[in-house]
Coordinates of C-alpha atoms in Angstrom, one line a residue:
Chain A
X1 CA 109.4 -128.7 3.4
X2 CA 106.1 -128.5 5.4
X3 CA 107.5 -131.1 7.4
X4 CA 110.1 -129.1 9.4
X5 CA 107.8 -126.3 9.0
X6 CA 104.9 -127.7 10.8
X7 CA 105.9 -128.9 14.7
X8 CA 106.6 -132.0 15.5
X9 CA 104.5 -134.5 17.6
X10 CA 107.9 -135.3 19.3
X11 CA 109.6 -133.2 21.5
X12 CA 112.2 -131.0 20.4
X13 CA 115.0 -132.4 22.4
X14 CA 114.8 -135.1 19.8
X15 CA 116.6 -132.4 17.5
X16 CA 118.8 -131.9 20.0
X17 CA 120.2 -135.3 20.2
X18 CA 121.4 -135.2 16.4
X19 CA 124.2 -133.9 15.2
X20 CA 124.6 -130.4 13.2
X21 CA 125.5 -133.2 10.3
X22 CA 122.7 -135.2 10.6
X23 CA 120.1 -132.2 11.4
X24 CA 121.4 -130.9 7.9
X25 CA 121.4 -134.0 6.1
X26 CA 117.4 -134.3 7.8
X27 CA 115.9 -130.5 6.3
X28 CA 118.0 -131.4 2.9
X29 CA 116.3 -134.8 2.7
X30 CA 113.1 -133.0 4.0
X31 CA 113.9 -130.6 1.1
X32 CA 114.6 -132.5 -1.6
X33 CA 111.1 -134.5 -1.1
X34 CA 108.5 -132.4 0.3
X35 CA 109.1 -129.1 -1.0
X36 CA 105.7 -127.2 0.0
X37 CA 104.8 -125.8 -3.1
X38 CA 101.5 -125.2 -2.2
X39 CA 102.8 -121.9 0.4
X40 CA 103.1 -118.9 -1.9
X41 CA 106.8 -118.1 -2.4
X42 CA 106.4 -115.5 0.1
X43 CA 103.5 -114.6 2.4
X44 CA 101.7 -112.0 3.2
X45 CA 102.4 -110.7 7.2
X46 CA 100.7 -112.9 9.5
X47 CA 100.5 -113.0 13.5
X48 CA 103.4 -114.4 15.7
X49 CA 100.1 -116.1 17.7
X50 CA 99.2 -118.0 14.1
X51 CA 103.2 -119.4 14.3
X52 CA 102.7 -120.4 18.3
X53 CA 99.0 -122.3 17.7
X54 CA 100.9 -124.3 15.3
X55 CA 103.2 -125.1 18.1
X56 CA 100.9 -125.4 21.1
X57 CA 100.4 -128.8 20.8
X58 CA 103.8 -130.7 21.8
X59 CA 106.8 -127.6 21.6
X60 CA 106.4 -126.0 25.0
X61 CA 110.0 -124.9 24.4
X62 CA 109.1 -123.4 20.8
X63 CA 106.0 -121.8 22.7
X64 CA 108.0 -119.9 24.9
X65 CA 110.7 -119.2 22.6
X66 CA 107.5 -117.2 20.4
X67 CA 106.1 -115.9 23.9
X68 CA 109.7 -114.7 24.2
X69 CA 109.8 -112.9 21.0
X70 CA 106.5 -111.6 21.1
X71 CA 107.5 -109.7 24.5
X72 CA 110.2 -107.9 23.0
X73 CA 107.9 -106.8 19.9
X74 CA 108.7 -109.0 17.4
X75 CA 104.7 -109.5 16.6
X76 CA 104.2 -111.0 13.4
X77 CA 106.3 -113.0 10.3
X78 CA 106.5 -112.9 6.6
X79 CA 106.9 -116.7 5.8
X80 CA 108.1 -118.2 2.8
X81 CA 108.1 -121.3 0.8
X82 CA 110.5 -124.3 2.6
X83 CA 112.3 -124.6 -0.7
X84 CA 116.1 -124.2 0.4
X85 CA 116.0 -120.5 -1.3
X86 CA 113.9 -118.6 1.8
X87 CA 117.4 -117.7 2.8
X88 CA 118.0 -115.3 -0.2
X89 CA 114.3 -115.0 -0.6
X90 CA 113.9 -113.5 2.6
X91 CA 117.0 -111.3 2.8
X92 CA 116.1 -110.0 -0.5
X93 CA 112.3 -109.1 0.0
X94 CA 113.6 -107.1 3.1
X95 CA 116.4 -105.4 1.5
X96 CA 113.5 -104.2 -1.1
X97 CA 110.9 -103.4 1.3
X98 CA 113.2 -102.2 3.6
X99 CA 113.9 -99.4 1.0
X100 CA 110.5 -98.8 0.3
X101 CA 110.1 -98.0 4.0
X102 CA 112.8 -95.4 4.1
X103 CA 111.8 -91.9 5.3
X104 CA 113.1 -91.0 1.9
X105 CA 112.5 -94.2 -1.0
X106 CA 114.7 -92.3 -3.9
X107 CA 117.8 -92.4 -1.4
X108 CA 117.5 -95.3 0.1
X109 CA 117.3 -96.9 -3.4
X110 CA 120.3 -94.5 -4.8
X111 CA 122.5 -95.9 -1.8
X112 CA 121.2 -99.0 -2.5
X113 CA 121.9 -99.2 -6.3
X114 CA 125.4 -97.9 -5.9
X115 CA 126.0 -100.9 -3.6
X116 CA 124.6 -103.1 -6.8
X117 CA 126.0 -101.2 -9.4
X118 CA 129.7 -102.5 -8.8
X119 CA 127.9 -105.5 -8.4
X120 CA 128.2 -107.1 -11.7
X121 CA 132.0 -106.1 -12.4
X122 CA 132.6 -108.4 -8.9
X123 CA 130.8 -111.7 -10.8
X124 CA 132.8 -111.5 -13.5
X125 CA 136.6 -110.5 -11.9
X126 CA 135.6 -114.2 -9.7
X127 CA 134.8 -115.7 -13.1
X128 CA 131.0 -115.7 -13.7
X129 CA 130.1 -114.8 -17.4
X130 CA 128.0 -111.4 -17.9
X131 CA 125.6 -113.9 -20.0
X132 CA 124.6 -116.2 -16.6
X133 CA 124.1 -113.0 -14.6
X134 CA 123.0 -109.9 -16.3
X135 CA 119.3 -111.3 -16.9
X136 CA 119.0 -111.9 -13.4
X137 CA 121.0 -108.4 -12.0
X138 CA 118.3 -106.4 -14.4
X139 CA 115.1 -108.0 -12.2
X140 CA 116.8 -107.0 -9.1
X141 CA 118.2 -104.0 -10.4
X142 CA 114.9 -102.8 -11.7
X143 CA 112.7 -103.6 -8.6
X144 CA 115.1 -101.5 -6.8
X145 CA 115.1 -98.9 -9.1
X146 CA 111.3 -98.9 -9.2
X147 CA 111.2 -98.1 -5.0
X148 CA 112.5 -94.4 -5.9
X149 CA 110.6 -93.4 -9.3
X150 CA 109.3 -90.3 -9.1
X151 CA 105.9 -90.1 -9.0
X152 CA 105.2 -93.8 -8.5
X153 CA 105.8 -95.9 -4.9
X154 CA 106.6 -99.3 -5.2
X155 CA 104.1 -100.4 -2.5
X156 CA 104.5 -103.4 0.0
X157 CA 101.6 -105.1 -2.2
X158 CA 103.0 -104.5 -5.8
X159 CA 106.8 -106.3 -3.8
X160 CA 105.2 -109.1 -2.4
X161 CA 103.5 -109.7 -6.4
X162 CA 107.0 -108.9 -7.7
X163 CA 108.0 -112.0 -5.1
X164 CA 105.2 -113.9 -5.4
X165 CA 106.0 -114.2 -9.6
X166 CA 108.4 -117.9 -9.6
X167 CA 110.1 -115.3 -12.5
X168 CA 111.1 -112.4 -10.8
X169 CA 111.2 -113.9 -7.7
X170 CA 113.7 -116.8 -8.5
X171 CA 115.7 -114.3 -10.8
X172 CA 116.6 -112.1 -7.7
X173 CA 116.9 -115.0 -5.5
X174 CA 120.1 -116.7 -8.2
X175 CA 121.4 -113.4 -7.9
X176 CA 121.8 -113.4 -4.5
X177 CA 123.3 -116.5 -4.3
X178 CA 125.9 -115.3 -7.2
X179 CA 126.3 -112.4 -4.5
X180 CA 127.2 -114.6 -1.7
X181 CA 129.3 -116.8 -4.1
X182 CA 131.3 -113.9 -5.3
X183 CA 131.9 -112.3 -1.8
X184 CA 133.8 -116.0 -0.3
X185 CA 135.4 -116.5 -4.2
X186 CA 136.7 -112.3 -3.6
X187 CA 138.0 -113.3 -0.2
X188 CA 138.9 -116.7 0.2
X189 CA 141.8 -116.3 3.0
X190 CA 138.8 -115.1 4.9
X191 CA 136.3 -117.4 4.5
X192 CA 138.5 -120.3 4.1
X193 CA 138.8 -121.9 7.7
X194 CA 135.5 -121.6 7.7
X195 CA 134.0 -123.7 4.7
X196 CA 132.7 -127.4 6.2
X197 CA 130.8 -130.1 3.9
X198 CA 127.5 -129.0 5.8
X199 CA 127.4 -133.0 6.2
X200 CA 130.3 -134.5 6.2
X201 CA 132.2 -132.2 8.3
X202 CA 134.9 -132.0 6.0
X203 CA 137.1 -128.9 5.1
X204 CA 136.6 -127.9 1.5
X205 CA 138.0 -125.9 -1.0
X206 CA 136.6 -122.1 -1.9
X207 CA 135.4 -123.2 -5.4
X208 CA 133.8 -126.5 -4.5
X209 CA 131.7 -125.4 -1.2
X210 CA 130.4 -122.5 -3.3
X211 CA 129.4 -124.8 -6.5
X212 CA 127.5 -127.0 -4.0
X213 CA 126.5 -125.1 -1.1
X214 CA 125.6 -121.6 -3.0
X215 CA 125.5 -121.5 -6.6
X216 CA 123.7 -124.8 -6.6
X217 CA 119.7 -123.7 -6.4
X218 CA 117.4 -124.8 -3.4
X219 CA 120.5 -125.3 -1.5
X220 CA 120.1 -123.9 2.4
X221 CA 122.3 -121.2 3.6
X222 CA 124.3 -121.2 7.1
X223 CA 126.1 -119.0 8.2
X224 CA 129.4 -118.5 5.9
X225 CA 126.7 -117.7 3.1
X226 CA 124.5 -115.3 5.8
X227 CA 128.3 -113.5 6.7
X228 CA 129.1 -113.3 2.9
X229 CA 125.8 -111.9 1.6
X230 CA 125.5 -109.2 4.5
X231 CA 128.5 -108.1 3.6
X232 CA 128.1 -107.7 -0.1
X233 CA 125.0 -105.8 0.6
X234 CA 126.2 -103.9 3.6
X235 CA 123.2 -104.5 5.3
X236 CA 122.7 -105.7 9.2
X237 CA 121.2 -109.1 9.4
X238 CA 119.7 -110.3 12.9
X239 CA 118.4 -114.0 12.9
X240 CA 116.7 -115.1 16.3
X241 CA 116.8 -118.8 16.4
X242 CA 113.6 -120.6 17.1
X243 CA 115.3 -123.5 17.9
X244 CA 113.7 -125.0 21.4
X245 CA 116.6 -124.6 23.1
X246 CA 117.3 -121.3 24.5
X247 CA 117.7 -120.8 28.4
X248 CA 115.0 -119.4 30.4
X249 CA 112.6 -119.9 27.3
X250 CA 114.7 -116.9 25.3
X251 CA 115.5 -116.5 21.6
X252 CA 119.1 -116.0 20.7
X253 CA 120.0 -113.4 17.8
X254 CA 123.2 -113.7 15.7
X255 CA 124.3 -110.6 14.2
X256 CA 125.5 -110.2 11.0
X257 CA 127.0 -106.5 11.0
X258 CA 129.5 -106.4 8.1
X259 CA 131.1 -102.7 8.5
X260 CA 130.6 -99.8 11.3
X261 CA 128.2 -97.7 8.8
X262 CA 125.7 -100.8 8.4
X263 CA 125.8 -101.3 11.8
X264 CA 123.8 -97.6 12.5
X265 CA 121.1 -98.5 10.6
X266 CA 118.3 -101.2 11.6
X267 CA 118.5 -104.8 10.4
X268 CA 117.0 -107.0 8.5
X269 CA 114.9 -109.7 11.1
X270 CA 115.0 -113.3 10.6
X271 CA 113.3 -116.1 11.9
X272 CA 115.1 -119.0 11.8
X273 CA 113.8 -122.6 12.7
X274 CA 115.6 -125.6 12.1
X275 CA 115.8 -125.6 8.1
X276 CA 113.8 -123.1 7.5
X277 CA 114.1 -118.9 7.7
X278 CA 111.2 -116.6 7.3
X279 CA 110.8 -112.7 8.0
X280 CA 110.5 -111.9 11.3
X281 CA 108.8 -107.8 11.9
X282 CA 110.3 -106.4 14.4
X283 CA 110.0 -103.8 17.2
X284 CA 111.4 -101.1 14.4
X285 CA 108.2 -101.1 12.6
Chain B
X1 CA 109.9 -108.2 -22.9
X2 CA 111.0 -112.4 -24.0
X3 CA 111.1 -114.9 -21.3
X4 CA 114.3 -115.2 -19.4
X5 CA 114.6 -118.6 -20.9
X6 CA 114.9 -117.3 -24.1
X7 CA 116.9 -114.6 -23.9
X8 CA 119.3 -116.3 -21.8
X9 CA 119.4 -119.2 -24.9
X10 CA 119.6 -116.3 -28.0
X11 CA 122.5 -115.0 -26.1
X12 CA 124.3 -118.2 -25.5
X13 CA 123.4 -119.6 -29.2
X14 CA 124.9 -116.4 -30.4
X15 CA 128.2 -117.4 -28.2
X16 CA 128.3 -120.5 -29.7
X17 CA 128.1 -119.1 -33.6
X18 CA 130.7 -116.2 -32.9
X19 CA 133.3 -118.4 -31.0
X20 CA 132.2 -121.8 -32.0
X21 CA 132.1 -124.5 -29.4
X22 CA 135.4 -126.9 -27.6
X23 CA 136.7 -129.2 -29.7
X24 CA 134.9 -132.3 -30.3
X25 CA 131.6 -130.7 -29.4
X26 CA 129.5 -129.5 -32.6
X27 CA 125.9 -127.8 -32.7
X28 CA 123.6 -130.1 -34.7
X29 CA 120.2 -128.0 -34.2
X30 CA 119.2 -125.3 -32.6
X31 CA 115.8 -124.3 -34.7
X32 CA 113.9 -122.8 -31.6
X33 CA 114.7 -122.0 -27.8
X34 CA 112.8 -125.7 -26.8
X35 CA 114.9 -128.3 -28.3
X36 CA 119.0 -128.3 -29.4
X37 CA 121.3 -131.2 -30.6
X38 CA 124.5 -131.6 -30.1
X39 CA 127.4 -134.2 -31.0
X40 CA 130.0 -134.9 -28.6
X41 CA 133.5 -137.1 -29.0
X42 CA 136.0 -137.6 -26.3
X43 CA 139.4 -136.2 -27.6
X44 CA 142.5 -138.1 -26.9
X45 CA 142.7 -141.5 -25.8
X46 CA 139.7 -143.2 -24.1
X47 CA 137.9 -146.1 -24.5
X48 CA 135.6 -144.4 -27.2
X49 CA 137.9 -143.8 -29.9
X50 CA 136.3 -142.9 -33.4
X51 CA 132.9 -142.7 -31.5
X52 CA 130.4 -139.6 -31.9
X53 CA 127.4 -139.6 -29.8
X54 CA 124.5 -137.3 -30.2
X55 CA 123.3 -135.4 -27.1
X56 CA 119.8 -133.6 -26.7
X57 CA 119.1 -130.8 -24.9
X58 CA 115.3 -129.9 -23.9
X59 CA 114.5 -126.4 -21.9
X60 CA 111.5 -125.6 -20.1
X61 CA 110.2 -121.8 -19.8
X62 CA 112.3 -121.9 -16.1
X63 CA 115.6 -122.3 -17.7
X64 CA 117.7 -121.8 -16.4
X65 CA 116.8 -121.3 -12.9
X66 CA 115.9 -125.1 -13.6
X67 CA 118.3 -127.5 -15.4
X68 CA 117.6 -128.7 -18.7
X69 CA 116.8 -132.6 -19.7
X70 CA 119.5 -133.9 -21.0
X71 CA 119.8 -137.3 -22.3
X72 CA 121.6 -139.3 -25.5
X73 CA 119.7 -139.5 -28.5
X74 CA 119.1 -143.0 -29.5
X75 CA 117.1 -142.7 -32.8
X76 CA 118.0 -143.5 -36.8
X77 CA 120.6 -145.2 -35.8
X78 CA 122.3 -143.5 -32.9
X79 CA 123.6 -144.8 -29.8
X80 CA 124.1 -143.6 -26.4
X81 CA 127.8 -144.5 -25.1
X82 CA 128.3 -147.5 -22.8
X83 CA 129.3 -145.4 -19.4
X84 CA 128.1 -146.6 -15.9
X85 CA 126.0 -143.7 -16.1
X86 CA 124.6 -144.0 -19.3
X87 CA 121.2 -145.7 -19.3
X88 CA 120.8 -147.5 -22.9
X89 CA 118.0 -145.4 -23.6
X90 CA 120.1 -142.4 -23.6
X91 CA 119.3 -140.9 -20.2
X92 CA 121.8 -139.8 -18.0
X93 CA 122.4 -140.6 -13.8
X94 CA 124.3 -137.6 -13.6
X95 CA 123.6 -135.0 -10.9
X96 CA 124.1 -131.8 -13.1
X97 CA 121.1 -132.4 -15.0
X98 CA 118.5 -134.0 -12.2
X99 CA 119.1 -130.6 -9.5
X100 CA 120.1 -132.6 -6.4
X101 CA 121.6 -135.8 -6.8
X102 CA 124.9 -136.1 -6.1
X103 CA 127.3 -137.6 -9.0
X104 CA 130.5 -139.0 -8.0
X105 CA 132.5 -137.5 -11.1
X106 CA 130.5 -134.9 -11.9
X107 CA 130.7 -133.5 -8.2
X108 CA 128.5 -130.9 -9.0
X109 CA 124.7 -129.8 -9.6
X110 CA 123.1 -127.5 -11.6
X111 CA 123.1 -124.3 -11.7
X112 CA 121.9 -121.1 -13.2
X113 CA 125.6 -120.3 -13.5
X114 CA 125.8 -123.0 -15.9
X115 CA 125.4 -123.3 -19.8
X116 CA 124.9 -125.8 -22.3
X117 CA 127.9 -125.7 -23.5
X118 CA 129.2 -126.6 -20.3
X119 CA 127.0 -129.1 -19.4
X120 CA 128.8 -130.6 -22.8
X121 CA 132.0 -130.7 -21.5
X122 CA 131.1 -132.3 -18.5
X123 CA 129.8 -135.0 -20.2
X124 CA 132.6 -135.0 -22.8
X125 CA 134.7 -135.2 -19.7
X126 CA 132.6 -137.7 -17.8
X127 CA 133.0 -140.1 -20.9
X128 CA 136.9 -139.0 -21.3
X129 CA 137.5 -140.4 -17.1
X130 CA 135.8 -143.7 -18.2
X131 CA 137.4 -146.9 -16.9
X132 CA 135.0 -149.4 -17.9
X133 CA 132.6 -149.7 -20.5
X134 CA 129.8 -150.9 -18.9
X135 CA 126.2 -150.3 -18.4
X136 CA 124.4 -149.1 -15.1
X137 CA 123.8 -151.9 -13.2
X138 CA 119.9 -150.9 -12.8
X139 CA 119.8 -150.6 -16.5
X140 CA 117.1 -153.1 -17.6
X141 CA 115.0 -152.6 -14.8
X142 CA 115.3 -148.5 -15.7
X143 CA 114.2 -148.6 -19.5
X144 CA 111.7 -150.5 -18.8
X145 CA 109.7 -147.9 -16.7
X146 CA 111.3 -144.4 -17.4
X147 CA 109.7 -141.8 -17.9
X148 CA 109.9 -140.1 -21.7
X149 CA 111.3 -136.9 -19.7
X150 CA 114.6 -137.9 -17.8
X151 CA 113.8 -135.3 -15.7
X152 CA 111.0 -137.0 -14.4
X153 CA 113.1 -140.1 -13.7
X154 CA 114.1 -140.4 -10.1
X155 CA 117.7 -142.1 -9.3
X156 CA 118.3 -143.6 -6.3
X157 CA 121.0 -141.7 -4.2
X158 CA 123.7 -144.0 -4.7
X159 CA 123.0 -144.9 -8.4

């Protein structure tokens, strides 16, 4: 998707003048065609200043956004490939290094694991076989389990090779969308008012918005699946929106804070442009 | 440690020998973990009674994070049913199989959560709904340049 990854010539109020439908319809098409498969599944850290050259010429609204953002600390980004799955790809590289980062790895990966572990018994009460998921549960399940073995440190390098590998990487990135698929399936009276055809704008059924919008590979996320998979984690996600149209030149974050206990500890940092979400390091680090 | 891919196809060839597959599907050949045949018939009434139509499966080492080519095998014999969305050379307009294309019947694309077999029934069901035995209306002009792969085919949107 280098296209909605790169800025535009145009002015961002362009954007503004579609509708959510048509802006959707835009990145799938985008998507669908130009999937940049020459970005590495997930980068290395760079600058926030590499992100606002790109922008310089032609977004003054993006620019200040990433001035914006930069002022509050938020000084570099982890980007990953525009293929529809740097949703999950993201939120899942954080969870990981997140862990890794703890003042103590083995605990932060023994909460984490007992999150997982009841995981797989979820998939199947909503109807997944063990056979599609348990391939792709061991990946994540051993990554995780490798941030607290004693003796060894799962490093920031050996995670980004582990995410870097189409294998491992895609593996963990299915089972995050079984994950969010399983936590709207578990509670549909919940999630129900709230599932729209991302283009048509129609209401649809539990089973048919998560066969298309989250089961269904290089599919984007918004934000029923963002709600959904913060809360089968239990993890805080905070996504600023780059989107060129903040007041005053500011970034606005939604908060995804899915119980009082995930709410104490720091979030998971997102970058979000139109179509596209990368890793955003924040102040925290 | 084996592939995904092929772990994920020794365990659901071992679900098909212990429970067998639906009725009206049957597993021709399934000698290795790149290349499986099946026959398919459309119980009940429909407008392919008495018909049995072979159906090949190919997998690539990203199954089944990526969907396998799927297409009619129409060799020694064979023939691929007349559907709307059955080219004459056995390849399929069918979004489940080509990622992101969206099939008006099918209503669905692929998944990792899906299996063969039920890629199978789809298509057993796909023929089952059939009004009209016809061909796609694009079908000359598609056998005459498609690709080997029907993966590598691209549809137009509103195929």
């Amino acid at each position: 998707m280098s296209e909605s990854n790169e800025p535009s010539s145009q002015s961002p109020s362009h954007i503004s003048t579609l509708s959510a439908a048509q802006v959707y319809e835009l990145n799938q098409n985008l998507l669908d065609l130009t999937a940049d498969v020459h970005r590495p599944l997930i980068a290395n850290t760079a600058p926030i200043a590499e992100l606002r050259a790109e922008y310089e010429r032609g977004s003054p609204s993006f620019v200040q956004q990433i001035d914006y953002l930069e002022s509050q600390g938020y000084s570099s980004l982890r980007r990953t490939r525009g293929d529809g799955d740097c949703f999950y790809r993201s939120v899942a590289f954080a969870y990981i290094e997140k862990i890794t980062q703890a003042s103590d790895p083995a605990i932060a990966a023994a909460g984490a694991l007992s999150t997982l572990d009841a995981t797989p018994q979820m998939l199947e009460s909503v109807g997944f076989e063990k056979m599609v998921f348990e391939d792709f549960y061991e990946v994540l399940e051993e990554l995780v389990k490798s941030a607290a073995k004693p003796g060894f440190s799962l490093n920031e390098e050996m995670l980004l090779q582990a995410f870097q590998n189409p294998e491992t990487s895609n593996s963990i990135v299915v089972y995050m969308r079984m994950l969010t698929s399983a936590q709207i399936r578990l509670d549909p009276d919940n999630y129900a008012p709230f599932l729209f055809h991302p283009e048509l704008g129609e209401q649809m059924e539990v089973r048919e918005f998560c066969e298309h919008f989250v089961d269904a590979t290089g599919r984007e996320a918004d934000h029923v699946q963002m709600t959904a998979l913060s809360r089968m984690l239990r993890i805080n996600i905070d996504v600023a929106y780059l989107d060129g149209r903040g007041s005053n030149g500011q970034v606005e974050f939604v908060k995804f804070q899915p119980d009082e206990a995930a709410k104490l500890s720091s979030p998971i940092c997102l970058l979000y442009r139109p179509g596209h979400y990368d890793i955003l390091v924040g102040p925290n680090r | 440690m084996a592939s995904i891919s092929s772990r994920r196809l020794a365990k659901e060839l071992m679900e098909i020998k212990n429970d067998g597959c639906p009725v009206g599907i049957d597993l021709v050949k399934a000698d290795d973990f790149s290349t499986w045949w099946f026959t398919i018939e459309v119980m009940g009434e429909s407008l392919y009674p008495n018909e049995k139509f072979t159906l090949q499966f190919r997998f690539d080492q990203q199954y089944p994070i990526s969907s396998p080519a799927v297409q009619f095998v129409v060799t020694d014999g064979r023939e691929a049913p007349v559907h709307p969305h059955v080219y004459s050379n056995g390849h399929l307009i069918a979004l489940i199989l080509s990622c992101r294309y969206v099939h008006p019947f099918l209503g669905n694309e692929w998944s990792p959560v899906l299996s063969v077999v039920a890629v199978c029934v789809t298509l057993q069901s796909m023929l089952a709904s059939c009004k009209e035995k016809q061909r796609p209306v694009d079908n000359d002009r598609y056998i005459k340049h498609a690709p080997e792969n029907p993966k590598k085919a691209s549809f137009p949107l509103n195929a």
